[in-house]
Coordinates of C-alpha atoms and ligand atoms in Angstrom, one line a residue:
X1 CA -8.7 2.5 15.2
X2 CA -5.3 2.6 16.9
X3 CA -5.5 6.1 18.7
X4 CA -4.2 6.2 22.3
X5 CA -4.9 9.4 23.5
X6 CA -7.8 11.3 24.0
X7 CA -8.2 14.2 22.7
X8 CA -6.3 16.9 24.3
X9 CA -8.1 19.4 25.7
X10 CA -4.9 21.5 27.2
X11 CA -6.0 24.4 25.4
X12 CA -9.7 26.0 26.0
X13 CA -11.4 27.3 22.8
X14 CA -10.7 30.7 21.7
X15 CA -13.2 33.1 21.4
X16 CA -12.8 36.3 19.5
X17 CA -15.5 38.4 18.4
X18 CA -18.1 35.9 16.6
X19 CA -15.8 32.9 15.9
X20 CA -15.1 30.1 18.2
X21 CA -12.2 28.9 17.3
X22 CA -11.9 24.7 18.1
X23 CA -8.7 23.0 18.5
X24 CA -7.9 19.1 19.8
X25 CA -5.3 16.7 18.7
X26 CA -5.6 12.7 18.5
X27 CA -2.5 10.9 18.9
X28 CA -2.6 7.9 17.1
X29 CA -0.3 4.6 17.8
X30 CA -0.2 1.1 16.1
X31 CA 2.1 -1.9 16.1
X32 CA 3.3 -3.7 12.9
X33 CA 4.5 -7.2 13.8
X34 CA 6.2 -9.3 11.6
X35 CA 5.9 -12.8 12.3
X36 CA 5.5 -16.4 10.9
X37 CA 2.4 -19.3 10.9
X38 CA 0.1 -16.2 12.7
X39 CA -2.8 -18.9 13.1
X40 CA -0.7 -21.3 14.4
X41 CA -1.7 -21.9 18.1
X42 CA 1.3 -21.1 19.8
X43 CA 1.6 -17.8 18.4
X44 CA 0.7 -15.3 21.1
X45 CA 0.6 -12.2 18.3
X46 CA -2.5 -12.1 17.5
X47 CA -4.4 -13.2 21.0
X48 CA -2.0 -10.0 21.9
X49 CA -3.1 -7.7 19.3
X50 CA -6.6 -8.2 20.2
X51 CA -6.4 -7.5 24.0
X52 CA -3.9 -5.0 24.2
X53 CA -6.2 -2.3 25.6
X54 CA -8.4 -4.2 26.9
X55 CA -7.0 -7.3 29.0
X56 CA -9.9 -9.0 30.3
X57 CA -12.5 -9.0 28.1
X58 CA -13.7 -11.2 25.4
X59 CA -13.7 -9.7 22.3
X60 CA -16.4 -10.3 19.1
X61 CA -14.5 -10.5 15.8
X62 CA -15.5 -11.1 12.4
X63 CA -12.7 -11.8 9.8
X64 CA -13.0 -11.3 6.2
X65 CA -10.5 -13.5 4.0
X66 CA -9.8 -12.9 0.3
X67 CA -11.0 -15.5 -1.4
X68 CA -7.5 -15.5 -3.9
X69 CA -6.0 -16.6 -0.6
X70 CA -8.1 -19.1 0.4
X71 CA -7.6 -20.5 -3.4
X72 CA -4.0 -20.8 -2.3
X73 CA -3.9 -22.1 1.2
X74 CA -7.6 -24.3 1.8
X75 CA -7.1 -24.6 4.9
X76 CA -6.4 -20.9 5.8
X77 CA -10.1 -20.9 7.5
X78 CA -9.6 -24.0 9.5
X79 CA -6.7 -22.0 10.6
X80 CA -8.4 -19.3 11.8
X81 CA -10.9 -21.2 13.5
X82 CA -8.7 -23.7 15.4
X83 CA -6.9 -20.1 16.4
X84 CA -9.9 -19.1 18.0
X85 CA -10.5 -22.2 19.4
X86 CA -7.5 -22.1 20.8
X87 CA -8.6 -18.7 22.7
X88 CA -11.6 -18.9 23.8
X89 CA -11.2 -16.6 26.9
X90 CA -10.1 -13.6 24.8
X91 CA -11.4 -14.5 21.2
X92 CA -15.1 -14.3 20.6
X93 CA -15.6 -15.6 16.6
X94 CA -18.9 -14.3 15.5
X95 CA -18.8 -16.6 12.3
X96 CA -17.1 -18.9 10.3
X97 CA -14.3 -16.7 8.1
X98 CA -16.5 -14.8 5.5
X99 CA -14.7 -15.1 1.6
X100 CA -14.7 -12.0 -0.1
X101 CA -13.8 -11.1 -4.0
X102 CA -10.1 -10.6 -4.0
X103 CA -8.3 -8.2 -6.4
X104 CA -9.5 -5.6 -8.3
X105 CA -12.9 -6.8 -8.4
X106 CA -14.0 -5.8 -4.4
X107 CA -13.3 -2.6 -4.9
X108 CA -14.7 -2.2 -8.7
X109 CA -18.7 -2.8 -7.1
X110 CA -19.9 -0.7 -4.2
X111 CA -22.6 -3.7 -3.2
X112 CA -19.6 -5.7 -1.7
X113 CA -19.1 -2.3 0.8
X114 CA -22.7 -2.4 1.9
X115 CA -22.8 -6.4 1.9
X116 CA -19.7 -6.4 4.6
X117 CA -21.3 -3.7 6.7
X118 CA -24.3 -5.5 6.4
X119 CA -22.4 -8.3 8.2
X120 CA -21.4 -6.2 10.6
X121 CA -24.6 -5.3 11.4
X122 CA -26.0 -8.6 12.0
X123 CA -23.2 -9.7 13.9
X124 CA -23.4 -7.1 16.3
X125 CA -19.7 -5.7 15.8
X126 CA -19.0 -2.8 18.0
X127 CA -16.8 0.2 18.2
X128 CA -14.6 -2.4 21.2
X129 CA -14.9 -5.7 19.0
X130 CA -12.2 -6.3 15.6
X131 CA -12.7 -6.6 12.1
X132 CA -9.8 -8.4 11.1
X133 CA -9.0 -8.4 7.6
X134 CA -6.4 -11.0 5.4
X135 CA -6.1 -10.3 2.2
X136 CA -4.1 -8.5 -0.8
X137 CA -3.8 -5.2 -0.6
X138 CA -7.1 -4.4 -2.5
X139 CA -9.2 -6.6 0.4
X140 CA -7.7 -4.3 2.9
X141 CA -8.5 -1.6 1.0
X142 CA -12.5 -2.3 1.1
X143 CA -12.4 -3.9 4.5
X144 CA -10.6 -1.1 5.7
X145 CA -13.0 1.3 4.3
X146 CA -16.2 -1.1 5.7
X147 CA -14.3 -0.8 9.2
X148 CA -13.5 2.8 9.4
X149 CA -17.2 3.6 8.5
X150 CA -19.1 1.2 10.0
X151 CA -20.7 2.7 13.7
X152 CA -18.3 5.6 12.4
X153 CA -15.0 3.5 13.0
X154 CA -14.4 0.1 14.2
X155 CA -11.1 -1.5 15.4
X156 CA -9.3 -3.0 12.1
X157 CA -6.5 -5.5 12.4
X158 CA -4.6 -6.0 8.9
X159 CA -3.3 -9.5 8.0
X160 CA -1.3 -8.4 4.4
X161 CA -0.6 -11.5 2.1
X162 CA 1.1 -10.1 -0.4
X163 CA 4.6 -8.4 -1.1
X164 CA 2.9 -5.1 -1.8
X165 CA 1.3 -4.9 0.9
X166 CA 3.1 -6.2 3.3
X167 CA 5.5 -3.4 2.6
X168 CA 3.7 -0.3 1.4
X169 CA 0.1 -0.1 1.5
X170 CA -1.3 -2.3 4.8
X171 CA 1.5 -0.4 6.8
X172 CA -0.4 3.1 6.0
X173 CA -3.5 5.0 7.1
X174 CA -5.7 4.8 3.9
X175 CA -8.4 2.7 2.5
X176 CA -11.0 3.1 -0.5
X177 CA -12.8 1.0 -3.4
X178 CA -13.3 2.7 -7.1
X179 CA -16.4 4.9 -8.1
X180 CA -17.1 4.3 -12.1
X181 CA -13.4 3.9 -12.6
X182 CA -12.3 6.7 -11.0
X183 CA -9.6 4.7 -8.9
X184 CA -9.4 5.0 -4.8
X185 CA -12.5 8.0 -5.1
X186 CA -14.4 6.7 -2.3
X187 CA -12.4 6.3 1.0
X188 CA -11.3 7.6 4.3
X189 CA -7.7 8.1 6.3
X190 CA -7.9 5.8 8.9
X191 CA -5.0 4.2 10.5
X192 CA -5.5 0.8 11.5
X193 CA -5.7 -0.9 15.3
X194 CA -2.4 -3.2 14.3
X195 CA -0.9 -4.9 11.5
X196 CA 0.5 -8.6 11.0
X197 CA 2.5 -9.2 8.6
X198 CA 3.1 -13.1 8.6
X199 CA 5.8 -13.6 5.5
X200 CA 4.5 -17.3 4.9
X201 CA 1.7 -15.9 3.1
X202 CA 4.2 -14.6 0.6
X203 CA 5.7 -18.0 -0.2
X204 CA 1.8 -18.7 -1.5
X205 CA 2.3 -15.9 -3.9
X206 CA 2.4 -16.2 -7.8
X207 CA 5.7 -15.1 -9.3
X208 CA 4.4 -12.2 -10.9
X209 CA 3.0 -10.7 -8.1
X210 CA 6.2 -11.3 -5.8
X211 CA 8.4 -9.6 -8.4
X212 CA 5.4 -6.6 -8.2
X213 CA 5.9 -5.5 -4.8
X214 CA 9.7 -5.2 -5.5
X215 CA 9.0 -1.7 -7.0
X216 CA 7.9 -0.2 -3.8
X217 CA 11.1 -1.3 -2.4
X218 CA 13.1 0.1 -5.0
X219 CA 10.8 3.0 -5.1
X220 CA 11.2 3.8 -1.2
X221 CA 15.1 3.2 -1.2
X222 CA 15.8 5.7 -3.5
X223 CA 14.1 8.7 -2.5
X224 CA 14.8 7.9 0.9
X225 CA 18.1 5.1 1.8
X226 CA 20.7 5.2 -0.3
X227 CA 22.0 1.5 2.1
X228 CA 18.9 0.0 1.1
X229 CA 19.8 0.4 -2.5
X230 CA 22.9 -0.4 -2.2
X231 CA 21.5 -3.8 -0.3
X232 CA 19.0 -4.5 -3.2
X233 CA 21.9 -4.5 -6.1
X234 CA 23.8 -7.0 -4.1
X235 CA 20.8 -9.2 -3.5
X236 CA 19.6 -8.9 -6.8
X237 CA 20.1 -12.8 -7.5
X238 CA 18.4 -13.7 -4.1
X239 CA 15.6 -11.3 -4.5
X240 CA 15.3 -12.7 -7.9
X241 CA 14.8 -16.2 -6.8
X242 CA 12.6 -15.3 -4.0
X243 CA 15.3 -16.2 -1.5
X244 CA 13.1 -16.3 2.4
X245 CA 15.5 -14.5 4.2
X246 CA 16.3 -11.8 1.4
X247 CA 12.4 -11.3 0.7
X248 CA 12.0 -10.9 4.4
X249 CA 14.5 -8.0 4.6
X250 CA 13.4 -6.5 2.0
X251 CA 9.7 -5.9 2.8
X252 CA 10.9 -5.1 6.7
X253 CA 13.3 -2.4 5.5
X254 CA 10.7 -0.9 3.1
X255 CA 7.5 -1.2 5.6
X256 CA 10.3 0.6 8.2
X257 CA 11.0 3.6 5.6
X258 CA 7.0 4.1 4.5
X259 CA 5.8 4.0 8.1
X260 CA 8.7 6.5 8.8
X261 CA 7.6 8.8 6.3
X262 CA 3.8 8.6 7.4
X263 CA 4.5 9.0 10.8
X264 CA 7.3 11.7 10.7
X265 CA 7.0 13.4 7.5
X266 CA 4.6 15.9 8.8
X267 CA 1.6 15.4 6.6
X268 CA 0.4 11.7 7.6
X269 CA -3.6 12.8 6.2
X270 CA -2.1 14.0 2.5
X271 CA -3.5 17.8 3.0
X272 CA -0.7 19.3 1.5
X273 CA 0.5 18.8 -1.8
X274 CA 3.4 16.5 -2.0
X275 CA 3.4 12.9 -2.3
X276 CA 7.0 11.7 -1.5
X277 CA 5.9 8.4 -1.3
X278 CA 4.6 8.7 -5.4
X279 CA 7.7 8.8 -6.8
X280 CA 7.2 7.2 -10.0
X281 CA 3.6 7.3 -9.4
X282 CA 2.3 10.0 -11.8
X283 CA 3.0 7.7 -14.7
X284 CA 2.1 4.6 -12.7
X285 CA -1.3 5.6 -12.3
X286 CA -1.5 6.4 -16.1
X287 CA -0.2 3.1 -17.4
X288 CA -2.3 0.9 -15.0
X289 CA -6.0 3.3 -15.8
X290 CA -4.8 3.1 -19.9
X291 CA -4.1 -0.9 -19.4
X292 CA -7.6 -1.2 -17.6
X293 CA -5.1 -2.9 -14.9
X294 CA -3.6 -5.3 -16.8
X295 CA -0.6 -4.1 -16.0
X296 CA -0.5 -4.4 -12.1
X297 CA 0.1 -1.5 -9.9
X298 CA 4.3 -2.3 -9.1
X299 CA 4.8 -3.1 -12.6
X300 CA 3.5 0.2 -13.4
X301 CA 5.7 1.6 -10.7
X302 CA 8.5 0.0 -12.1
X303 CA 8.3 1.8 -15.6
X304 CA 7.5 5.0 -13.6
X305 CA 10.5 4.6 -12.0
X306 CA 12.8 4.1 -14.9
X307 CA 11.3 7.3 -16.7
X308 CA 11.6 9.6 -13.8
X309 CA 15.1 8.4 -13.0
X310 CA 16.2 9.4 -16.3
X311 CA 13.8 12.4 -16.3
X312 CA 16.3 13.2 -13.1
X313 CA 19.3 13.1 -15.4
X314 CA 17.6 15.0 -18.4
X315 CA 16.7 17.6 -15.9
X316 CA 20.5 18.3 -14.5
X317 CA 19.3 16.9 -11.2
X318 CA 20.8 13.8 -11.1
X319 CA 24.0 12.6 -12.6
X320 CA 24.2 10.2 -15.7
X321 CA 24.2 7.2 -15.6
X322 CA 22.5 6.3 -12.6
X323 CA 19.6 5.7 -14.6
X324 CA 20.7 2.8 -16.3
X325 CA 21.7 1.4 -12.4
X326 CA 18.4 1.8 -11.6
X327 CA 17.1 0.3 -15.0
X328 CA 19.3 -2.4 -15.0
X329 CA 18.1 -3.5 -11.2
X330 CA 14.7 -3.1 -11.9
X331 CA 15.0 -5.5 -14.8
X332 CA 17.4 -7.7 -13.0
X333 CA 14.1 -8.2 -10.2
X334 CA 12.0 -9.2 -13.3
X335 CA 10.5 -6.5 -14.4
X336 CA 9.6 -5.5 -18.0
X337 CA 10.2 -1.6 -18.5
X338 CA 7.8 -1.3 -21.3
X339 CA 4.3 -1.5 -22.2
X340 CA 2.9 -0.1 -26.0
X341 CA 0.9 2.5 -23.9
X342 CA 3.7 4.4 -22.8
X343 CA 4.8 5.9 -26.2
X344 CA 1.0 5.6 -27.3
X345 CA -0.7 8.2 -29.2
X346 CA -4.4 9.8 -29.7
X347 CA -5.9 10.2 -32.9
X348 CA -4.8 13.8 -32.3
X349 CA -2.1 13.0 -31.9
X350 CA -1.4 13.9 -27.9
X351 CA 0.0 11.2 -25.6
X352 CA -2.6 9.8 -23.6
X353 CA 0.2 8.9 -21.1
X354 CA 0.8 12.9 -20.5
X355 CA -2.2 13.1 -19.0
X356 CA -1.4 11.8 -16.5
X357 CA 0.3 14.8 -15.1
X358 CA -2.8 16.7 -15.1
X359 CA -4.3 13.3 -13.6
X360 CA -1.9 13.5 -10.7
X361 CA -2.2 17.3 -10.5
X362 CA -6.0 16.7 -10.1
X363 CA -5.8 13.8 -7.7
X364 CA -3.6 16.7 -5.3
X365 CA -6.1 19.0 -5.4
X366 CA -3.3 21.8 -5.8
X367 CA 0.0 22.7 -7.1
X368 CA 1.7 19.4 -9.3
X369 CA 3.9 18.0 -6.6
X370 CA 6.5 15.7 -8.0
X371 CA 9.7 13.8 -6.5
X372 CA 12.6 13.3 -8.3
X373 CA 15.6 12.5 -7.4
X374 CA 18.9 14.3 -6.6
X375 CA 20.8 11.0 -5.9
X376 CA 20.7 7.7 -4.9
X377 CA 18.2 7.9 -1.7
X378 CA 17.4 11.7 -1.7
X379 CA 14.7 12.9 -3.6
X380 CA 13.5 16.1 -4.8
X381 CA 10.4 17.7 -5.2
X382 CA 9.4 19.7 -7.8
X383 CA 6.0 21.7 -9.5
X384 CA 6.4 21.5 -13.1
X385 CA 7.6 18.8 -15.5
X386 CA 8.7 19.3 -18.9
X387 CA 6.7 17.7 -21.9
X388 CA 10.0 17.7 -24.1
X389 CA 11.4 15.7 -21.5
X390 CA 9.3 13.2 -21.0
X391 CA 8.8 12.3 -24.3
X392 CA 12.5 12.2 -24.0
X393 CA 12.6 9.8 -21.4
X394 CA 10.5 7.8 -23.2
X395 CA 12.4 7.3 -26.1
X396 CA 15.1 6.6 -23.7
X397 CA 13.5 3.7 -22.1
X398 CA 12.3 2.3 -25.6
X399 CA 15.4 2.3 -26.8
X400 CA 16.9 0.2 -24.3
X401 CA 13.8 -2.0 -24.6
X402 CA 14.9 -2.7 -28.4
X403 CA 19.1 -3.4 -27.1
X404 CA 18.0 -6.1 -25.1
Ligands
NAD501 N1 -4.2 2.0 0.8 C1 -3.0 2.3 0.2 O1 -2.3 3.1 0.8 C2 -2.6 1.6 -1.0 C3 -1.3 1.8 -1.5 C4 -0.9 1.1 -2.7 C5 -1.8 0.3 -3.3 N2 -3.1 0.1 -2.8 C6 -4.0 -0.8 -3.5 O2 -3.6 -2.1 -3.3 C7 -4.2 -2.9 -4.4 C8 -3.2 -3.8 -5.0 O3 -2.9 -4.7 -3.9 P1 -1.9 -6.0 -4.1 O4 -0.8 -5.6 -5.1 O5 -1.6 -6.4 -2.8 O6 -2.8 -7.0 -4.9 P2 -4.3 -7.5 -4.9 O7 -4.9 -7.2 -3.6 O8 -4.9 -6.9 -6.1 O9 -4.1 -9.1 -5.0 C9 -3.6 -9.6 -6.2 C10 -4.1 -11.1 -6.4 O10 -3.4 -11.9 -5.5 C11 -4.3 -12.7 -4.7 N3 -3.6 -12.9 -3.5 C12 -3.5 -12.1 -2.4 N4 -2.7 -12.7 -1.5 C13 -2.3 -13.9 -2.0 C14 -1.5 -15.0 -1.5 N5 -0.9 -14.9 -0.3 N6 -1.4 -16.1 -2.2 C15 -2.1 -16.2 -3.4 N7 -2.8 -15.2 -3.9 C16 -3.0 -14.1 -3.2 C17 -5.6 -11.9 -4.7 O11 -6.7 -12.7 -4.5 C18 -5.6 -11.2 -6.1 O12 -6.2 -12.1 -7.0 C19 -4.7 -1.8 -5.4 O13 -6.1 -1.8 -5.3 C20 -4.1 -0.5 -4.9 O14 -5.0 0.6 -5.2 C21 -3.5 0.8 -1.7
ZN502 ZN1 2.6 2.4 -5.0

C-alpha cells in the first residue's frame, strides 16, 4: 500500500443522541518512475523503491512474472535474480520468480487468486515485505488483487510491460479478475506501494498490442490536453513506426494526465457517478464482451472513440469535422475503426451494442454518466444518450470504413 499518513485523528468522534458518528482520513502517496534495464544492477530504482520507508531492513519479496513476458525476454528471471543478488543487504528473494498465466486467462479462473495467496502464505509475506508484480496489465490486475487482500493488504510494487499499462491502468488504484464473465466483478481499490515503468519492456511487445495502448493516449488527450493532441497528429509517423523516443513521450504524457485525474479529480475510489477517464468506454466494453475479447481492450477504445466523437458533433456539442481529425489519427496509429458487431443486430432485431448503455449504467450503480467532448481536450459529461444518434454514428463510421 503506498499510504503515508496515519490516520488523522484531528477530529474526536461526534456523538449526538444514539449515533456515533466516525471520521478519519488516509493520505495515500506513491512514486511512478520511469526508467530503463530496471534489473540491470546498476539501477538503484528498484533497491530504492523497496527501502524507502524502511532504510535498514531486509525486506522478503516474492515476484510474480507473466509468463507472456518471460516468452519474450528468457532471461527476464535470471534478471531478477542477479538483481537481487546484487542486493543482498536490502533484498530478501523468497523464491525463484514464480510464472503466472498472462492475459486474459489469470483473471478468467479464480484458482490462480487462491494459488498466489497460497504462495504468499508459505513464504511468509508480511504486511512490511513486497509483492512485486511484472506483467501486462491483466497480471497486475490479479496480483494486485492477491496483494491487496492477502493479510488484508500487502505492499505491491508494479513492473508494467506493456503500452497500456504502462500509461493507464498500472498508474491507477484498481485491481480485479472476472466472475463467470462478468468482467473486473471481483476486486478492490487499492493504490499500489510504487510503480516502474521500464520502457524496454515495450520494445518486446507485439505490434498489435503497441498500436493498442495508443487509444488511452488518444483517449486522455482529448478530454483533457488539447497540446497532447496536437503532439500526437504531428508524431503520427513516429508513433506509427514505434519511434523510442516518441513511444516514450507518449506513455509519460498520458500516465501524467490519468494519475492527475485520479489524484485531483476529487473521486479517486469511483463512488460517484462519472467516469471521465471512460470516454469511449461505454461502447468499448460492449465490443470487447460481444467479441469474447478478441477484440482487445484499446482497439475497442479506439472505435468507442470514433463513435462518441461524432456522437459529439451529432449532438451540437462539438463542431464538425473534428471527428474525422480524430478518425483519421486513430487510423493513421493503426487502428481499424470497425468490427461486424458494432452495426450487429438480434433476432429481434435490437442492437446488442446498445446495451451497452444500460451495461455502463449498471456498472455505475447510478445515474448514466457519460463524457463527451466539447472540443479538442475538454470533455463534457452528460446523463442520457440518444438511440437515434448512435445508430447514427454508426452508420457514420461504416461509411467511412467502405471509402477507404
Ligand atoms: N486496473 C485498471 O484500472 C485497468 C484499466 C484498464 C485495463 N485494465 C485491464 O488490463 C487488461 C489488459 O491489459 P494489457 O492491455 O496490458 O494486456 P494483457 O495484460 O492482456 O497482455 C496482453 C498479452 O501480452 C503479453 N505481454 C505482456 N507484456 C509483454 C511484453 N513486454 N512482451 C511480450 N508480451 C507481453 C501478455 O502475456 C499477454 O499475452 C485487461 O484485463 C483490462 O481489464 C485494468
Ligand atoms: Zn481503457
Amino acid at each position: 500500500m503506498g499510504e503515508v499518513a496515519k490516520p488523522s485523528v484531528s477530529e474526536a468522534p461526534a456523538t449526538s443522541g444514539s449515533v456515533c458518528l466516525q471520521r478519519f482520513t488516509v493520505a495515500y502517496e506513491y512514486p511512478v518512475h520511469f526508467t530503463e534495464r530496471l534489473f540491470a544492477p546498476g539501477n538503484a530504482v528498484l533497491r530504492d523503491t523497496i527501502t524507502r520507508l524502511e532504510r535498514e531492513r531486509r525486506h522478503r519479496c516474492i515476484v510474480f512474472v507473466d509468463d507472456g513476458v518471460c516468452a519474450a525476454r528468457p532471461s527476464l528471471i535470471d534478471e531478477v535474480e542477479t538483481y537481487a543478488g546484487a542486493h543482498p543487504a536490502v533484498i530478501d528473494l523468497v523464491a525463484t520468480p514464480i510464472k503466472v498465466a498472462g492475459g486474459e486467462k489469470i483473471k478468467n479462473e479464480l484458482f490462480h487468486v487462491e494459488w498466489m495467496q497460497g504462495l504468499i502464505q508459505e513464504h511468509r509475506i508480511d504486511r512490511h515485505s513486497f509483492v512485486i508484480a511484472v506483467g501486462g496489465g491483466a497480471v497486475l490486475d490479479a496480483v494486485g488483487l492477491v496483494a491487496a487482500t492477502s493479510h488484508r493488504g500487502i505492499r505491491l510494487i508494479r513492473i508494467p510491460t506493456t503500452v497500456l499499462s504502462q500509461n493507464d491502468s498500472g498508474v491507477g488504484v484498481k485491481n480485479s479478475v472476472n466472475l463467470k464473465g462478468s468482467k473486473n466483478f471481483v476486486g478492490t481499490f487499492a493504490p499500489p506501494f510504487a510503480v516502474l515503468n521500464d520502457l524496454t519492456f515495450i520494445d518486446d511487445l507485439p505490434p498489435r498490442e503497441k498500436i493498442a495502448g495508443m487509444a488511452e493516449a488518444v483517449k486522455v488527450a482529448l478530454i483533457r490536453d488539447a497540446d497532447f493532441f496536437h503532439w500526437l497528429e504531428r508524431n503520427i509517423d513516429a508513433l506509427s513506426l514505434f519511434e523510442p523516443s516518441a513511444m516514450a513521450f507518449m506513455i509519460r504524457r498520458c500516465a501524467e494526465l490519468h494519475m492527475h485525474q485520479i489524484g485531483h479529480g476529487g473521486d479517486p475510489f469511483e463512488c460517484g457517478s462519472a467516469r471521465p477517464l471512460d470516454f469511449g468506454h461505454w461502447a468499448a466494453h460492449k465490443i470487447e464482451s460481444l467479441t469474447r475479447n478478441h477484440v482487445r481492450h484499446g482497439e475497442a477504445v479506439a472505435i468507442g472513440i470514433a463513435l462518441d466523437t461524432r456522437y459529439s458533433v451529432l449532438a451540437g456539442l462539438l463542431t464538425p469535422g473534428i471527428e474525422d481529425r480524430v478518425a483519421a489519427l486513430l487510423e493513421l496509429l493503426g487502428f481499424r475503426l470497425w468490427h461486424p458487431v458494432v452495426d450487429a443486430r438480434a433476432t429481434d432485431g435490437s442492437s446488442p451494442l446498445l446495451q451497452g448503455i444500460s451495461d455502463f449504467r449498471e456498472h455505475l450503480g447510478g445515474d448514466l454518466t457519460i463524457t463527451l467532448l466539447e472540443g479538442i481536450g475538454r470533455g463534457v459529461e452528460v446523463h442520457e444518450m440518444d438511440e437515434r444518434r448512435i445508430l447514427e454514428a454508426i452508420a457514420w463510421l461504416k461509411a467511412r470504413q467502405s471509402v477507404r
